[in-house]
Amino acid sequence: MERLLLLVLLVCAPRPLCPARAGGWFAFSRPVVIRGLTDNAAFRALCTRDRLLAAFGQRRVRLSTANTYSYRKVDMPFQEYVEHLLEPQDLDLLGSDTLYFFGDNNFTEWGSLFQKYVPPPFRLPGTTSAYSFGIAGSGSGVPFHWHGPGFSEVIFGRKRWFLYPPEHTPEFHPNRTTLSWLLDTYPRLPPEARPLECTIRPGEVLYFPARWWHATLNLDTSVFISTFLG
Ligand SMILES: *[C@@H]1O[C@H](CO)[C@@H](O)[C@H](O)[C@H]1NC(C)=O
Ligand SMILES: *[C@@H]1O[C@H](CO)[C@@H](O)[C@H](O)[C@H]1NC(C)=O
């Protein structure tokens, strides 16, 4: 009787089961969108423009160019980024000339904020996870690239994803923006050369497997965070 009860508790309690469930998730070799996994309402409340500016406006953030092999890094006060660079993507600008705030976060200065983020409750056994937090204007995004596996979540806004399996290298220019790829290259692709696509909204998490090519496009001014598993 007691053993049966213990078994029932283990099956119902989400936390102790994580490794087993993670084993299930990572058996997926394709991207997955998971809805309603975590509740990040508290974190979202801290990520409004006013709250972020009040808490971090004077902090310097490190921006990267929005091209495939992020070459250039520029440091500036967060407030300056929000007030002057957080605008819709300029169609005439190259990705290599567009500054994007994503990753390179200072976890000491922004620690009080990241503590409130509830990450997807899955881990790869024996590995750590690392956050990349960002904010960017509508039409911005990172052109095709790939890396290890992880999760991506949108806190505000919507993010469109274009994904290809590792064996399908997409047609793209590494210095052009995702927006210019979408307008110039995408319409010419025959159906069999089209990527997998999805749009994630707040409350949804995308799992991206290792080595899958992906490009992102923020459909709105967006606040987003990725959890890289490595
Ligand atoms: C993060 O911020 C702290 C405090 O301002 C500073 O001492 C440290 O050098 C910064 N770390 C990085 C990696 O920039
Ligand atoms: C992309 O831009 C970088 C920096 O401006 C430049 O060094 C590189 O040659 C460019 N790559 C291509 C393929 O045009």
Coordinates of C-alpha atoms and ligand atoms in Angstrom, one line a residue:
M1 CA 0.0 0.0 0.0
E2 CA 2.8 2.4 1.0
R3 CA 4.8 1.6 -2.1
L4 CA 1.8 2.2 -4.3
L5 CA 1.3 5.6 -2.8
L6 CA 4.9 6.5 -3.2
L7 CA 4.7 5.6 -6.9
V8 CA 1.6 7.7 -7.4
L9 CA 3.3 10.7 -5.7
L10 CA 6.4 10.4 -8.0
V11 CA 4.3 10.2 -11.1
C12 CA 2.3 13.3 -10.1
A13 CA 5.2 15.5 -8.8
P14 CA 6.8 17.3 -11.8
R15 CA 10.1 18.3 -10.2
P16 CA 11.6 14.9 -9.2
L17 CA 10.7 13.5 -12.6
C18 CA 12.6 16.0 -14.5
P19 CA 15.5 13.8 -15.6
A20 CA 13.2 11.2 -16.9
R21 CA 11.0 13.7 -18.7
A22 CA 14.0 15.4 -20.1
G23 CA 15.1 12.1 -21.5
G24 CA 11.8 12.0 -23.3
W25 CA 12.1 15.5 -24.6
F26 CA 15.6 15.2 -25.8
A27 CA 14.7 12.1 -27.7
F28 CA 13.0 14.6 -30.1
S29 CA 15.2 15.3 -33.1
R30 CA 12.9 18.0 -34.3
P31 CA 11.9 21.4 -32.9
V32 CA 8.9 21.4 -30.5
V33 CA 6.7 24.2 -29.3
I34 CA 5.4 23.7 -25.8
R35 CA 2.5 25.7 -24.5
G36 CA 1.7 26.5 -20.8
L37 CA 4.9 24.9 -19.5
T38 CA 5.8 27.6 -16.9
D39 CA 4.2 30.7 -15.6
N40 CA 6.4 33.7 -16.1
A41 CA 3.9 36.4 -15.1
A42 CA 6.1 37.7 -12.3
F43 CA 9.1 37.9 -14.6
R44 CA 7.0 39.6 -17.3
A45 CA 5.8 42.3 -14.8
L46 CA 9.5 43.2 -14.3
C47 CA 10.2 43.4 -18.1
T48 CA 8.0 46.4 -19.0
R49 CA 9.9 49.3 -20.5
D50 CA 9.4 51.5 -17.4
R51 CA 10.5 48.8 -14.9
L52 CA 13.6 47.8 -17.0
L53 CA 14.6 51.5 -17.5
A54 CA 14.1 52.3 -13.8
A55 CA 16.2 49.3 -12.7
F56 CA 18.9 49.1 -15.4
G57 CA 18.8 52.3 -17.5
Q58 CA 22.2 53.4 -16.4
R59 CA 23.8 50.0 -16.8
R60 CA 26.0 49.4 -19.9
V61 CA 24.8 46.6 -22.1
R62 CA 26.8 44.8 -24.9
L63 CA 25.2 44.9 -28.3
S64 CA 26.0 42.5 -31.2
T65 CA 25.6 43.1 -34.9
A66 CA 22.7 41.1 -36.3
N67 CA 24.6 38.9 -38.8
T68 CA 25.4 35.2 -38.8
Y69 CA 28.9 35.4 -37.5
S70 CA 28.4 38.3 -35.0
Y71 CA 31.5 40.3 -35.6
R72 CA 31.2 43.6 -33.8
K73 CA 30.2 44.3 -30.2
V74 CA 29.3 47.8 -29.0
D75 CA 28.7 48.8 -25.3
M76 CA 26.3 51.5 -24.4
P77 CA 24.0 52.4 -21.5
F78 CA 20.7 50.4 -21.7
Q79 CA 18.7 53.6 -21.7
E80 CA 20.5 54.8 -24.8
Y81 CA 19.8 51.5 -26.6
V82 CA 16.1 51.7 -25.6
E83 CA 15.6 55.3 -26.6
H84 CA 17.7 55.4 -29.8
L85 CA 18.1 52.0 -31.3
L86 CA 15.0 50.1 -30.3
E87 CA 13.2 50.8 -33.5
P88 CA 11.7 48.8 -36.4
Q89 CA 14.3 47.2 -38.6
D90 CA 15.6 49.6 -41.3
L91 CA 15.1 47.7 -44.6
D92 CA 18.2 49.3 -46.2
L93 CA 20.5 48.4 -43.4
L94 CA 22.7 45.3 -43.4
G95 CA 22.5 42.9 -40.5
S96 CA 26.2 43.5 -40.0
D97 CA 25.3 47.2 -39.4
T98 CA 22.3 46.6 -37.1
L99 CA 22.9 46.5 -33.4
Y100 CA 20.9 43.9 -31.5
F101 CA 20.7 43.4 -27.7
F102 CA 20.7 39.6 -27.1
G103 CA 23.1 37.7 -24.9
D104 CA 26.4 38.9 -23.5
N105 CA 24.3 39.7 -20.4
N106 CA 25.9 40.8 -17.1
F107 CA 24.5 38.2 -14.6
T108 CA 25.8 40.2 -11.6
E109 CA 24.2 43.5 -12.5
W110 CA 21.0 41.9 -13.9
G111 CA 20.9 39.0 -11.4
S112 CA 17.9 40.3 -9.5
L113 CA 15.9 40.1 -12.7
F114 CA 17.1 36.7 -14.0
Q115 CA 16.4 35.1 -10.6
K116 CA 12.7 35.7 -11.3
Y117 CA 12.7 33.8 -14.6
V118 CA 11.3 30.3 -14.5
P119 CA 13.1 28.3 -17.1
P120 CA 11.6 25.3 -18.8
P121 CA 11.9 22.4 -16.2
F122 CA 14.1 20.2 -18.4
R123 CA 17.9 19.7 -18.2
L124 CA 20.4 17.6 -20.0
P125 CA 21.9 15.4 -17.2
G126 CA 25.5 16.5 -16.3
T127 CA 25.2 19.9 -18.1
T128 CA 24.6 23.4 -17.0
S129 CA 22.3 25.9 -18.7
A130 CA 22.9 29.5 -19.6
Y131 CA 20.5 32.4 -20.3
S132 CA 20.6 34.9 -23.1
F133 CA 18.3 37.8 -22.6
G134 CA 17.4 40.4 -25.2
I135 CA 15.1 43.2 -26.4
A136 CA 14.7 44.2 -30.0
G137 CA 12.5 46.2 -32.4
S138 CA 9.9 44.9 -34.8
G139 CA 11.3 43.4 -38.0
S140 CA 14.7 42.7 -36.3
G141 CA 16.1 39.2 -35.9
V142 CA 19.2 37.1 -36.4
P143 CA 19.8 35.5 -39.8
F144 CA 20.5 31.8 -40.2
H145 CA 22.9 30.2 -37.8
W146 CA 23.1 27.1 -35.6
H147 CA 24.5 26.0 -32.2
G148 CA 23.7 23.6 -29.4
P149 CA 20.2 22.8 -28.1
G150 CA 18.0 24.9 -26.0
F151 CA 14.8 26.7 -25.4
S152 CA 13.5 30.1 -26.5
E153 CA 10.7 32.0 -24.9
V154 CA 9.1 35.4 -25.7
I155 CA 8.2 37.5 -22.7
F156 CA 6.6 40.4 -24.7
G157 CA 5.9 40.4 -28.5
R158 CA 5.9 37.6 -31.0
K159 CA 8.9 35.8 -32.6
R160 CA 8.8 34.0 -36.0
W161 CA 11.1 31.2 -36.5
F162 CA 12.4 29.6 -39.7
L163 CA 14.2 26.3 -39.2
Y164 CA 16.1 23.7 -41.3
P165 CA 17.5 20.4 -40.3
P166 CA 21.3 20.2 -40.0
E167 CA 21.8 18.5 -43.4
H168 CA 19.9 21.3 -45.2
T169 CA 22.1 24.4 -45.4
P170 CA 19.8 27.3 -46.3
E171 CA 20.3 29.8 -49.0
F172 CA 21.1 33.1 -47.3
H173 CA 23.7 35.9 -47.1
P174 CA 25.3 36.0 -43.6
N175 CA 25.4 39.8 -43.5
R176 CA 21.8 40.5 -44.6
T177 CA 18.9 40.7 -42.1
T178 CA 16.3 38.1 -41.7
L179 CA 13.8 40.6 -43.0
S180 CA 15.6 41.1 -46.3
W181 CA 15.9 37.3 -46.6
L182 CA 12.2 37.0 -46.0
L183 CA 11.4 39.6 -48.7
D184 CA 14.0 38.7 -51.3
T185 CA 14.9 35.0 -51.0
Y186 CA 11.9 33.3 -49.3
P187 CA 9.3 34.1 -52.0
R188 CA 11.6 32.4 -54.6
L189 CA 12.0 29.1 -52.7
P190 CA 10.2 26.1 -54.2
P191 CA 7.9 24.4 -51.7
E192 CA 10.5 21.6 -51.0
A193 CA 13.1 24.2 -50.0
R194 CA 10.9 26.1 -47.6
P195 CA 11.9 26.0 -43.9
L196 CA 9.8 24.8 -41.0
E197 CA 8.1 27.8 -39.5
C198 CA 6.3 28.8 -36.3
T199 CA 5.5 32.0 -34.4
I200 CA 5.9 31.8 -30.6
R201 CA 4.0 34.1 -28.3
P202 CA 4.2 34.7 -24.6
G203 CA 3.4 31.5 -22.7
E204 CA 5.0 29.3 -25.4
V205 CA 8.5 27.9 -25.5
L206 CA 10.3 26.6 -28.5
Y207 CA 12.8 23.8 -28.1
F208 CA 15.5 23.9 -30.8
P209 CA 17.6 20.8 -31.3
A210 CA 21.4 20.9 -31.7
R211 CA 22.8 22.0 -35.1
W212 CA 19.4 22.9 -36.6
W213 CA 19.8 26.0 -38.8
H214 CA 17.4 28.8 -37.7
A215 CA 16.7 32.5 -38.4
T216 CA 14.4 34.6 -36.2
L217 CA 12.2 37.6 -36.9
N218 CA 10.6 39.7 -34.1
L219 CA 7.1 40.6 -35.3
D220 CA 6.8 43.2 -32.6
T221 CA 9.1 45.0 -30.3
S222 CA 10.0 42.0 -28.2
V223 CA 11.5 40.9 -24.9
F224 CA 12.9 37.4 -25.1
I225 CA 15.1 34.9 -23.3
S226 CA 16.8 31.7 -24.4
T227 CA 18.1 28.9 -22.2
F228 CA 21.1 27.2 -23.8
L229 CA 21.8 23.7 -22.7
G230 CA 25.4 22.8 -22.9
Ligands
LIG1 C1 29.4 43.0 -14.6 O1 29.1 44.0 -13.8 C2 30.0 44.1 -12.7 C3 29.5 45.2 -11.7 O2 29.2 46.4 -12.5 C4 31.4 44.4 -13.2 O3 32.3 44.5 -12.1 C5 31.8 43.2 -14.1 O4 33.1 43.5 -14.7 C6 30.8 43.0 -15.2 N1 31.1 41.8 -15.9 C7 31.2 41.7 -17.2 C8 31.5 40.3 -17.8 O5 31.1 42.7 -17.9
LIG2 C1 30.2 40.6 -43.6 O1 30.5 41.8 -42.9 C2 31.8 41.7 -42.3 C3 31.9 43.0 -41.4 O2 31.5 44.1 -42.1 C4 32.9 41.6 -43.3 O3 34.2 41.5 -42.7 C5 32.6 40.3 -44.1 O4 33.6 40.2 -45.2 C6 31.2 40.3 -44.7 N1 31.0 38.9 -45.2 C7 30.4 38.7 -46.4 C8 30.2 37.3 -46.9 O5 30.1 39.7 -47.2

